[in-house]
Short mmCIF file of C-alpha atoms in Angstrom, two decimals:
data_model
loop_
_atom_site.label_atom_id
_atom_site.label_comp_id
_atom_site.label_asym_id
_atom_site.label_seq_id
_atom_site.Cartn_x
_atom_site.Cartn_y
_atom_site.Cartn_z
CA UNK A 1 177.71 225.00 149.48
CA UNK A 2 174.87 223.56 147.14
CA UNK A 3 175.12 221.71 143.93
CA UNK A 4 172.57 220.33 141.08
CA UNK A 5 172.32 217.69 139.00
CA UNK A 6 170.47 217.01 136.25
CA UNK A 7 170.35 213.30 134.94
CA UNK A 8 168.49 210.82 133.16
CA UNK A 9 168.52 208.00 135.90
CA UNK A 10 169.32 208.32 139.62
CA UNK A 11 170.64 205.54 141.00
CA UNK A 12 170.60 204.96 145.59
CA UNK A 13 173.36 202.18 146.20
CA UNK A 14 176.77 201.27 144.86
CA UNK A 15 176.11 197.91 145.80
CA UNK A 16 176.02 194.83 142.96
CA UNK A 17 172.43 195.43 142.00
CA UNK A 18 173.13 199.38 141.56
CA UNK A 19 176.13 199.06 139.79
CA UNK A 20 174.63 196.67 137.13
CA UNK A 21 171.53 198.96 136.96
CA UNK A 22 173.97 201.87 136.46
CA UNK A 23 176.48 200.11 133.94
CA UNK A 24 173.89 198.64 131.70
CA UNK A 25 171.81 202.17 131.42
CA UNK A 26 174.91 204.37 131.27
CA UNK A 27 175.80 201.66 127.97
CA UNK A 28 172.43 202.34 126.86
CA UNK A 29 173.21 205.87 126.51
CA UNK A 30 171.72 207.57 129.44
CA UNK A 31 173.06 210.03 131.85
CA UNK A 32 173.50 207.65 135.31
CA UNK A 33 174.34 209.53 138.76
CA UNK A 34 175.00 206.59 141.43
CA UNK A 35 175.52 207.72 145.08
CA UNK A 36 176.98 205.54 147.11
CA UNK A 37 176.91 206.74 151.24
CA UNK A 38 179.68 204.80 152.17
CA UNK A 39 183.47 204.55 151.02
CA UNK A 40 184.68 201.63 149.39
CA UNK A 41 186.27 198.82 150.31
CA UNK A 42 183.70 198.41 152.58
CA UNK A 43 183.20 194.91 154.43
CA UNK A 44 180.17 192.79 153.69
CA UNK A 45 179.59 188.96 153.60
CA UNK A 46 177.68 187.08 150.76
CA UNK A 47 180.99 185.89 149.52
CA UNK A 48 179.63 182.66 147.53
CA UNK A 49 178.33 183.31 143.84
CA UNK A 50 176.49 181.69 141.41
CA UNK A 51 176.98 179.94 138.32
CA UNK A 52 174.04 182.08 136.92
CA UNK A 53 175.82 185.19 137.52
CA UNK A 54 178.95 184.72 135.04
CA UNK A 55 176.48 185.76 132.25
CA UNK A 56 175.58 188.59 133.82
CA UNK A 57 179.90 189.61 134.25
CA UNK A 58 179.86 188.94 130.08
CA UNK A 59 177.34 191.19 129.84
CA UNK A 60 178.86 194.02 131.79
CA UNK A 61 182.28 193.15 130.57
CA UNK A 62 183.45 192.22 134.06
CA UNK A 63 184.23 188.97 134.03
CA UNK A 64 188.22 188.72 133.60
CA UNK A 65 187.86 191.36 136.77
CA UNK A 66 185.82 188.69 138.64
CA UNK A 67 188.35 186.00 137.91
CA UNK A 68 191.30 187.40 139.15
CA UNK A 69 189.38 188.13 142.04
CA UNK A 70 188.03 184.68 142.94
CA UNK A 71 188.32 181.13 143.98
CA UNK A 72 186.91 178.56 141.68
CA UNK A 73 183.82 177.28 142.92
CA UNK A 74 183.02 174.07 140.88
CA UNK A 75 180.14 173.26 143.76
CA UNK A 76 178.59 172.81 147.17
CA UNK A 77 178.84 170.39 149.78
CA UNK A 78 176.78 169.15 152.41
CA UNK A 79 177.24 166.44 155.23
CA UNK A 80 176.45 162.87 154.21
CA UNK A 81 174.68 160.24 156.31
CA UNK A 82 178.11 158.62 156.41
CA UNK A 83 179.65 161.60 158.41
CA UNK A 84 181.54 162.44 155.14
CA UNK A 85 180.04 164.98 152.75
CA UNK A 86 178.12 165.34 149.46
CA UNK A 87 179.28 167.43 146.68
CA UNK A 88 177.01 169.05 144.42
CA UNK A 89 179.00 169.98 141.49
CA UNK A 90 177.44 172.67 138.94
CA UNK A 91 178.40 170.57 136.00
CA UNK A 92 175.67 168.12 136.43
CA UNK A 93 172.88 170.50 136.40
CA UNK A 94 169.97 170.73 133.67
CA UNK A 95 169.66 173.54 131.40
CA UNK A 96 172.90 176.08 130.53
CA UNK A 97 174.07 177.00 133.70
CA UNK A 98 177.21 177.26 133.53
CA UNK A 99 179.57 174.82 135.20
CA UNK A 100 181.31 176.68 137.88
CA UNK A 101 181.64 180.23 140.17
CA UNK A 102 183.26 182.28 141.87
CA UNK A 103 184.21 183.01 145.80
CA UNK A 104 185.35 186.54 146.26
CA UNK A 105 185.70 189.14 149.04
CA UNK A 106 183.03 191.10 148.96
CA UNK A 107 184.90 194.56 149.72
CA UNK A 108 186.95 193.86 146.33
CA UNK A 109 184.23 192.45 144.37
CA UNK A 110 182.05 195.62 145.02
CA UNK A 111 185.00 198.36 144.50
CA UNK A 112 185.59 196.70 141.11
CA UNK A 113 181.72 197.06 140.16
CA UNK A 114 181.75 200.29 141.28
CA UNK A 115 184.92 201.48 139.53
CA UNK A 116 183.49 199.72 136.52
CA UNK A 117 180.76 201.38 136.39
CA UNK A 118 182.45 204.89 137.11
CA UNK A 119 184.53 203.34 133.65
CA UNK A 120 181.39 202.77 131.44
CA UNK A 121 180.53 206.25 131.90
CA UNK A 122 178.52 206.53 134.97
CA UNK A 123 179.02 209.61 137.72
CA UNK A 124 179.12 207.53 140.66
CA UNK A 125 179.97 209.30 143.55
CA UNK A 126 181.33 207.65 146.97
CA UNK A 127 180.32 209.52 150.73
CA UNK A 128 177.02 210.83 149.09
CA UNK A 129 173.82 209.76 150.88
CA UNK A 130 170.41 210.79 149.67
CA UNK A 131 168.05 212.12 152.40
CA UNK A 132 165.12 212.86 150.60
CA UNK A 133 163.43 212.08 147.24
CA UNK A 134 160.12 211.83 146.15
CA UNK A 135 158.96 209.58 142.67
CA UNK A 136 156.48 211.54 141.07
CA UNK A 137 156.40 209.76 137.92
CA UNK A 138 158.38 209.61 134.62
CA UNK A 139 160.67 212.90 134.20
CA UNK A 140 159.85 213.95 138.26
CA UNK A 141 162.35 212.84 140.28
CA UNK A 142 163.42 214.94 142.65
CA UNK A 143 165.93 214.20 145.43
CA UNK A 144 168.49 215.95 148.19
CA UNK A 145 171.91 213.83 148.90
CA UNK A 146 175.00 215.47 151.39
CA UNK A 147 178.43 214.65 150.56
CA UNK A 148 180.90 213.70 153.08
CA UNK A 149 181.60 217.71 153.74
CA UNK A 150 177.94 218.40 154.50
CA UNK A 151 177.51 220.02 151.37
CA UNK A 152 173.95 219.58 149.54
CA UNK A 153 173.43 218.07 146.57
CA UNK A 154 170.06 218.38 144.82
CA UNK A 155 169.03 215.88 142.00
CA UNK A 156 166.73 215.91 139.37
CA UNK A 157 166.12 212.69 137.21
CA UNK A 158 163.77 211.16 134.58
CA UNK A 159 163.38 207.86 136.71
CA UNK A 160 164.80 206.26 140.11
CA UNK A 161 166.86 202.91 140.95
CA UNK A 162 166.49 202.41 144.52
CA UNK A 163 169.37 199.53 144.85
CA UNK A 164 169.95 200.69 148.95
CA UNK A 165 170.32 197.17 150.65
CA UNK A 166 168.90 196.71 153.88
CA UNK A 167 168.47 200.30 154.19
CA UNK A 168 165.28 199.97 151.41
CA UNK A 169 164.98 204.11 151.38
CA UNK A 170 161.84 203.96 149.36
CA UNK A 171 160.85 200.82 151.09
CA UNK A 172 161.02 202.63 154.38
CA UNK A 173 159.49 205.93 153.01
CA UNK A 174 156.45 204.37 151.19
CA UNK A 175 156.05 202.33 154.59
CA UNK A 176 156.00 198.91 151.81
CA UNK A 177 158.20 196.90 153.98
CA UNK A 178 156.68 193.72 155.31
CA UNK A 179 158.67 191.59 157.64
CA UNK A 180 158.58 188.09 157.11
CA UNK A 181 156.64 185.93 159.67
CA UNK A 182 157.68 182.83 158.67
CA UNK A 183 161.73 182.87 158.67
CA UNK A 184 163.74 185.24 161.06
CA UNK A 185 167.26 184.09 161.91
CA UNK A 186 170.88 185.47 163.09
CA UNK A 187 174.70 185.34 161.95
CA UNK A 188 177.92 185.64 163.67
CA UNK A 189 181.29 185.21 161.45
CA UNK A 190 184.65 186.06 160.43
CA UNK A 191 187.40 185.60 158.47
CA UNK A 192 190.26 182.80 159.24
CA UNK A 193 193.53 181.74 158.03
CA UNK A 194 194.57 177.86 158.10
CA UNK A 195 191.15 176.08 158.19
CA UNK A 196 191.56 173.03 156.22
CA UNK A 197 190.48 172.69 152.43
CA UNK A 198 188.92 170.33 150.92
CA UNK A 199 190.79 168.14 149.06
CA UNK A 200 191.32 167.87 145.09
CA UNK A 201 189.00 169.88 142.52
CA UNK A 202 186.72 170.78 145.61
CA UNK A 203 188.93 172.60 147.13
CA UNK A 204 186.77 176.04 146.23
CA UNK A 205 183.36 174.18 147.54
CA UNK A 206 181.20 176.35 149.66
CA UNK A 207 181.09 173.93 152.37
CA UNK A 208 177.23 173.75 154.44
CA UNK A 209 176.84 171.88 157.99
CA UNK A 210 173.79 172.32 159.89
CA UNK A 211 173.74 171.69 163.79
CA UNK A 212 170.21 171.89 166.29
CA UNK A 213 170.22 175.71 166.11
CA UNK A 214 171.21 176.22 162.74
CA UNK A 215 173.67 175.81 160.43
CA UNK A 216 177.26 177.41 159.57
CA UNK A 217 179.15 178.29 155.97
CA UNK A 218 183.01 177.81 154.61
CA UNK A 219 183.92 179.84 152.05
CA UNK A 220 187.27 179.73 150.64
CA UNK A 221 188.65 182.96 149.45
CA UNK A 222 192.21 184.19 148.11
CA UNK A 223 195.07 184.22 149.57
CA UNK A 224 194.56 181.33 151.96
CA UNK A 225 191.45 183.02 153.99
CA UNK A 226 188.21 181.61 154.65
CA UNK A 227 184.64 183.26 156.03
CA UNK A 228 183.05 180.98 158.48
CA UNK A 229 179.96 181.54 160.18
CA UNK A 230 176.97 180.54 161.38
CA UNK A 231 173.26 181.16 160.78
CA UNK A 232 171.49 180.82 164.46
CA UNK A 233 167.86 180.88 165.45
CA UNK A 234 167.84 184.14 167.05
CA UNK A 235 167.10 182.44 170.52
CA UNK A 236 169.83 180.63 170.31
CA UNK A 237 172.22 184.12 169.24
CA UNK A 238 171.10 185.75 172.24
CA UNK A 239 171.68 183.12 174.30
CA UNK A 240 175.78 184.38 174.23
CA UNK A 241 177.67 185.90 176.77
CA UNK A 242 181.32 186.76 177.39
CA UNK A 243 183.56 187.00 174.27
CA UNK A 244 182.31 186.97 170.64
CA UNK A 245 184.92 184.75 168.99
CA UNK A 246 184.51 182.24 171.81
CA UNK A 247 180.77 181.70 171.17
CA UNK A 248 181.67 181.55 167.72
CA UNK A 249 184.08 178.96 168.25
CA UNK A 250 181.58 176.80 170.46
CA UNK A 251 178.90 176.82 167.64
CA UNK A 252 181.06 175.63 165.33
CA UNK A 253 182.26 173.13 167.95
CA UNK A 254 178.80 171.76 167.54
CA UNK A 255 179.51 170.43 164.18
CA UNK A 256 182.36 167.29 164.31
CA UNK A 257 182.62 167.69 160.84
CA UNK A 258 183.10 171.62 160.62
CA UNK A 259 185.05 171.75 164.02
CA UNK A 260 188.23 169.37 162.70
CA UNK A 261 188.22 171.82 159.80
CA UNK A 262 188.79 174.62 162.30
CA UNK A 263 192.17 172.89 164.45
CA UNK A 264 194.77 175.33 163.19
CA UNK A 265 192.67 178.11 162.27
CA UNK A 266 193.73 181.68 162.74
CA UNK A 267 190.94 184.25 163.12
CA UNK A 268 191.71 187.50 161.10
CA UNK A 269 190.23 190.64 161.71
CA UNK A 270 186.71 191.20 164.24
CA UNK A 271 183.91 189.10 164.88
CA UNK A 272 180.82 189.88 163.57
CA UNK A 273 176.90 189.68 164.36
CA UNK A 274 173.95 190.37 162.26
CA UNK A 275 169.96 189.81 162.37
CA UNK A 276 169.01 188.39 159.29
CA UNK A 277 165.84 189.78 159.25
CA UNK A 278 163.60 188.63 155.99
CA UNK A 279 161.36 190.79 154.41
CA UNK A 280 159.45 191.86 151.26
CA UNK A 281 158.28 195.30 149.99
CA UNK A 282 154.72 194.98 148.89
CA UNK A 283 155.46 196.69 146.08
CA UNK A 284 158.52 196.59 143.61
CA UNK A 285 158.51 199.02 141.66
CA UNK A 286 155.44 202.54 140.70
CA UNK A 287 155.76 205.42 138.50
CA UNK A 288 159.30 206.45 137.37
CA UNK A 289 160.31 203.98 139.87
CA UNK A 290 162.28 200.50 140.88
CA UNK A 291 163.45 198.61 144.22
CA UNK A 292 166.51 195.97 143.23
CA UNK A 293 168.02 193.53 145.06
CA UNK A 294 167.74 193.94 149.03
CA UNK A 295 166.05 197.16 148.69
CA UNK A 296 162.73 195.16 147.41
CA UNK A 297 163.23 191.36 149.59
CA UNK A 298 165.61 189.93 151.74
CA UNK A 299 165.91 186.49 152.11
CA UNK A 300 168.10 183.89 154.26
CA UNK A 301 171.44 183.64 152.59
CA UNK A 302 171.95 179.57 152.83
CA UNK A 303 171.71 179.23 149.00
CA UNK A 304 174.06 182.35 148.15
CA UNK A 305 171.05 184.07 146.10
CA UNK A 306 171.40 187.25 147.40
CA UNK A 307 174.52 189.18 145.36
CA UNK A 308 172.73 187.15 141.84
CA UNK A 309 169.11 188.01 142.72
CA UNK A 310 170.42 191.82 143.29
CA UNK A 311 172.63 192.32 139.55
CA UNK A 312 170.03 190.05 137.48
CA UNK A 313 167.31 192.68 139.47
CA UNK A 314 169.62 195.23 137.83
CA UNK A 315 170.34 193.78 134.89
CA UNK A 316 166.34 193.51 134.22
CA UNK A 317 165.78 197.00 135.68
CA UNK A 318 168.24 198.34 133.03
CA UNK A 319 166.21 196.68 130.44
CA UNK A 320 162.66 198.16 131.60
CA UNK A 321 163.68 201.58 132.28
CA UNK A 322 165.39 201.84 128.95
CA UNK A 323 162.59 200.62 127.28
CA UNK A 324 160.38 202.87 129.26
CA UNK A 325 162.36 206.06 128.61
CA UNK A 326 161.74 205.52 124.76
CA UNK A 327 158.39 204.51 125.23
CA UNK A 328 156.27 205.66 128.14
CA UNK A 329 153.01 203.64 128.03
CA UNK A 330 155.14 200.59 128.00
CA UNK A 331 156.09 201.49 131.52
CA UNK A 332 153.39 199.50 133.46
CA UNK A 333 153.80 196.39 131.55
CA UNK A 334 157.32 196.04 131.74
CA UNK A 335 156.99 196.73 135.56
CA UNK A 336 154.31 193.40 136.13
CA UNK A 337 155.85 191.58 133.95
CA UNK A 338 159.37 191.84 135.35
CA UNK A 339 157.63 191.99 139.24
CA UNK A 340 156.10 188.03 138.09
CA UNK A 341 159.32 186.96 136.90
CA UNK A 342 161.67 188.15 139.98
CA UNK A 343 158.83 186.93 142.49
CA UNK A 344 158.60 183.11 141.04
CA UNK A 345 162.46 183.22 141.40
CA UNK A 346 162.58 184.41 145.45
CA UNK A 347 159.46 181.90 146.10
CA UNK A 348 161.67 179.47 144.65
CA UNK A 349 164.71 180.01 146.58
CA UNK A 350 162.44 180.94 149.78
CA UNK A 351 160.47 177.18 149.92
CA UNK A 352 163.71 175.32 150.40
CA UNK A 353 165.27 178.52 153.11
CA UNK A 354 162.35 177.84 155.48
CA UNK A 355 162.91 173.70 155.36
CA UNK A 356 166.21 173.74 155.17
CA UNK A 357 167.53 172.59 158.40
CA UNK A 358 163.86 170.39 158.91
CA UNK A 359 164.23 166.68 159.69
CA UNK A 360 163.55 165.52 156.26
CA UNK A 361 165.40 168.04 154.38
CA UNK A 362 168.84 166.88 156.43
CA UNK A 363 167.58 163.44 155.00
CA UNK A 364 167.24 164.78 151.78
CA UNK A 365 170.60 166.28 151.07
CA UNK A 366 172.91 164.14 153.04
CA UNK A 367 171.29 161.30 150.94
CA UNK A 368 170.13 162.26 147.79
CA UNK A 369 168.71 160.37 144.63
CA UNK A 370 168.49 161.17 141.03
CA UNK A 371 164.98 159.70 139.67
CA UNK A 372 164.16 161.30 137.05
CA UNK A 373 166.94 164.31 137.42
CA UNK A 374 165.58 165.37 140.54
CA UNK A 375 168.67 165.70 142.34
CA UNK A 376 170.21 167.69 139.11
CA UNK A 377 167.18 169.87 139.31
CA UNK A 378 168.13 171.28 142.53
CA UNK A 379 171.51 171.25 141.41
CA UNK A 380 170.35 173.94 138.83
CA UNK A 381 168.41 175.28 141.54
CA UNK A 382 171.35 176.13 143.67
CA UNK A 383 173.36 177.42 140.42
CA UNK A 384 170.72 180.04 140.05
CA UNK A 385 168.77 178.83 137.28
CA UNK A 386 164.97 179.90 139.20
CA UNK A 387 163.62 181.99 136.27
CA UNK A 388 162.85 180.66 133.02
CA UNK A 389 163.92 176.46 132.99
CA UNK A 390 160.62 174.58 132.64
CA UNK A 391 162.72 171.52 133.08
CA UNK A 392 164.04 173.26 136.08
CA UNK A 393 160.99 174.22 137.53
CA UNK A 394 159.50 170.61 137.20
CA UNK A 395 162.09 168.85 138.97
CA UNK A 396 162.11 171.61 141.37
CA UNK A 397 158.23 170.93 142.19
CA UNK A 398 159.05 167.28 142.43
CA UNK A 399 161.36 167.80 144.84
CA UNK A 400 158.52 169.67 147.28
CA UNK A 401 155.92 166.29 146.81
CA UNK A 402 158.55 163.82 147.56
CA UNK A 403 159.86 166.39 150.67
CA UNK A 404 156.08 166.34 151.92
CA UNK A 405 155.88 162.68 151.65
CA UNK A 406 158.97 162.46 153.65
CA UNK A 407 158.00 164.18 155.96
CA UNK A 408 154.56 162.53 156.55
CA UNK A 409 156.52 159.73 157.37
CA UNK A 410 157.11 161.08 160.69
CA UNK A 411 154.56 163.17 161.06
CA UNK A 412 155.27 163.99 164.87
CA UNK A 413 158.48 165.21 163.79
CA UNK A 414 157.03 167.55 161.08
CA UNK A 415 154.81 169.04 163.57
CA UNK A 416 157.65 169.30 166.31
CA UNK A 417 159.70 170.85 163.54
CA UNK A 418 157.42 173.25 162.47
CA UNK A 419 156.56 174.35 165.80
CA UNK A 420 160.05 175.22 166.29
CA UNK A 421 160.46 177.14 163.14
CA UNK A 422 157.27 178.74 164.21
CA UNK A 423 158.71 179.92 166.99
CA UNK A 424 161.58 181.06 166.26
CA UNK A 425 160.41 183.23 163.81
CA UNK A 426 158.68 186.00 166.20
CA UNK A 427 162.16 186.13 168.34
CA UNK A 428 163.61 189.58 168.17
CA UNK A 429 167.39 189.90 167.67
CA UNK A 430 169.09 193.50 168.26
CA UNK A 431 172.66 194.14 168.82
CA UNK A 432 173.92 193.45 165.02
CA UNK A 433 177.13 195.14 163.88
CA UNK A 434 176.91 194.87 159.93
CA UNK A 435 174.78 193.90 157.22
CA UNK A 436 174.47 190.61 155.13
CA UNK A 437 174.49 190.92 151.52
CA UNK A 438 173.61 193.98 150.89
CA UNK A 439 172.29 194.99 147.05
#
């Protein structure tokens, strides 16, 4: 059996970033086909919005969806020098961020995008995975999928979203993708019932402790669960033997502060493992084509960037191929111009990843100080706000001279830490059993 399609925009991953690609295009007025290779619900972590994504929801007229979905997230916390923690609430941060989020299951959150989008008009299609396509330009697309029966479909669009995770199809078939050879880490988590909540309004926190290997997440979802894991040097991942859940449990046990959380927690469902390996495409987008989301970079997920980075990709991408359908020569333009804007934001984000669990930057968080609105500057910085905020961006830089004269204090320890990271960084990891915030 053999089918063909005929479309205005193909669209490789019913993820976040491909479903706000698809919705916004498909509201444009184009024809949208979105395949999707797996079924949903499907599991994934990259639980923890951002307050920069609830504009993006009013824009694709999801977000009363979202909130009966999600815990309110009014910040994040971090241990304090004190062995208490620090909240960073949203509300305090510079610009128009807004002043809260959302913490949802990620197997909910992405079968209500994709429905949505299915809603607004778009033929997205579940069990279809594309084997083959080939970007020619504007109006030559060409591309084979199978269904879940086997069958072929063939495809022919005017232009091509490739929003396909960790997969990257084009990133693969170009050979663009560039691992990273700074930052390489590993996860391991799961879901639990009973681990204590924070008390009061922060009871929705995304709660960060760090430990010598790493450094582990709490984020509280509905319906009493919470996703705990840890991010691990990959060293230190493969260092486990025996049971899963038990080396789990004897990270966390590495953390005082995280471990009391954990005394009458119930584990439900598997334990799970994944490299985190970062990366970059070397190129984002060509002719009659765009990478979004995972498909183009993956980064560390510490800040919870990647499920905002992937729908404002696709909320962007929408904008550029719409104006490039109407107007051709525009295409190159709009391609470097959006390419600048989405790389400042990653670099952003990427600076404080590979520091984050350095001496100083422990220093830094667990005892923070507001001259001058630093501190509320990377309080907009972990809302999201990584784009366009000069304000922003000046407290942000701020923040990177007063880190290196921190750490120049102890200028052994900088070198001891960044021998480690160093190191750790060329350490393979294999043996994963599902992604990390996929696109």
């Amino acid at each position: 059996m053999h089918s063909e399609v005929d479309c205005d925009v193909l669209v490789i991953g019913g993820g976040p970033g491909g479903t706000t690609a698809a919705t916004m295009l498909a509201r444009k007025g184009w024809k949208v086909l979105l395949l999707e290779k797996d079924q949903h619900p499907r599991f994934h972590i990259g639980e923890s919005l951002l307050p920069c994504n609830l504009p993006i929801f009013d824009a694709l007229g999801v977000a009363g969806k979202v909130r009966e979905l999600g815990v309110l997230k009014l910040g994040a916390d971090f241990e304090a020098s004190d062995g208490n923690y620090q909240t960073y609430h949203f509300r305090r941060a510079l610009g128009s961020s807004p002043p809260h989020a959302w913490q949802v299951r990620r197997d909910e959150f992405d079968r209500m995008l994709f429905e949505h989008a299915r809603e607004q008009g778009v033929d997205a299609r579940e069990q279809v995975k594309v084997v083959a396509a080939e970007a020619r330009g504007i109006d030559s697309i060409h591309a084979t999928a199978h269904d879940a029966e086997g069958r072929q479909v063939t495809v022919r669009a005017r232009y091509l979203v490739d929003a396909s995770g960790r997969d990257t199809f084009l990133g693969s078939k170009l050979k663009l993708k560039r691992k990273n050879p700074r930052h390489q880490s590993a996860a391991i988590f799961a879901h639990f019932h009973d681990v204590e909540l924070r008390p009061g309004e922060d009871a929705g926190n995304i709660s960060i402790y760090r430990f010598d290997h790493g450094w582990s997440w709490f984020i509280p979802l509905r319906e009493g669960i919470m996703s705990v894991g840890c991010v691990c040097s990959p060293d230190y991942l493969k260092q486990r033997k025996g049971e899963t859940g038990s080396f789990l449990m004897a990270t966390l046990a590495q953390m005082p502060e995280a471990w009391q959380r954990m005394q009458h927690a119930r584990m439900v469902g598997e334990v799970r493992v994944t490299g985190n390996y970062s990366y970059t495409c070397s190129r984002m987008a060509g002719p009659g084509w765009i990478m979004v989301g995972d498909a183009w970079a993956f980064v560390d997920p510490v800040f919870s960037s990647g499920v905002f980075l992937a729908m404002d990709g696709g909320l962007r991408t929408a904008e550029v191929i719409d104006a490039t359908l109407r107007e051709p020569a525009l295409e190159a333009v709009l391609q470097r111009s959006m390419a600048k804007r989405r790389r400042r934001g990653v670099r952003v984000f990427s600076w404080f990843i590979y520091r984050f669990n350095s001496p100083a930057m422990r220093e830094m968080f667990a005892q923070p100080r507001n001259d001058f609105r630093v501190e509320d500057g990377v309080i907009s910085m972990l809302a999201g706000d990584v784009f366009d905020s000069r304000p922003v961006m000046l407290r942000v830089y701020l923040f990177r001279l007063i880190y290196t004269f921190v750490s120049l204090m102890s200028p052994l320890r900088w070198l001891a830490d960044l021998g480690r990271r160093r190191r750790g960084s060329q350490v393979a990891f294999s043996g994963g059993t599902t992604p990390v915030d996929p696109a």
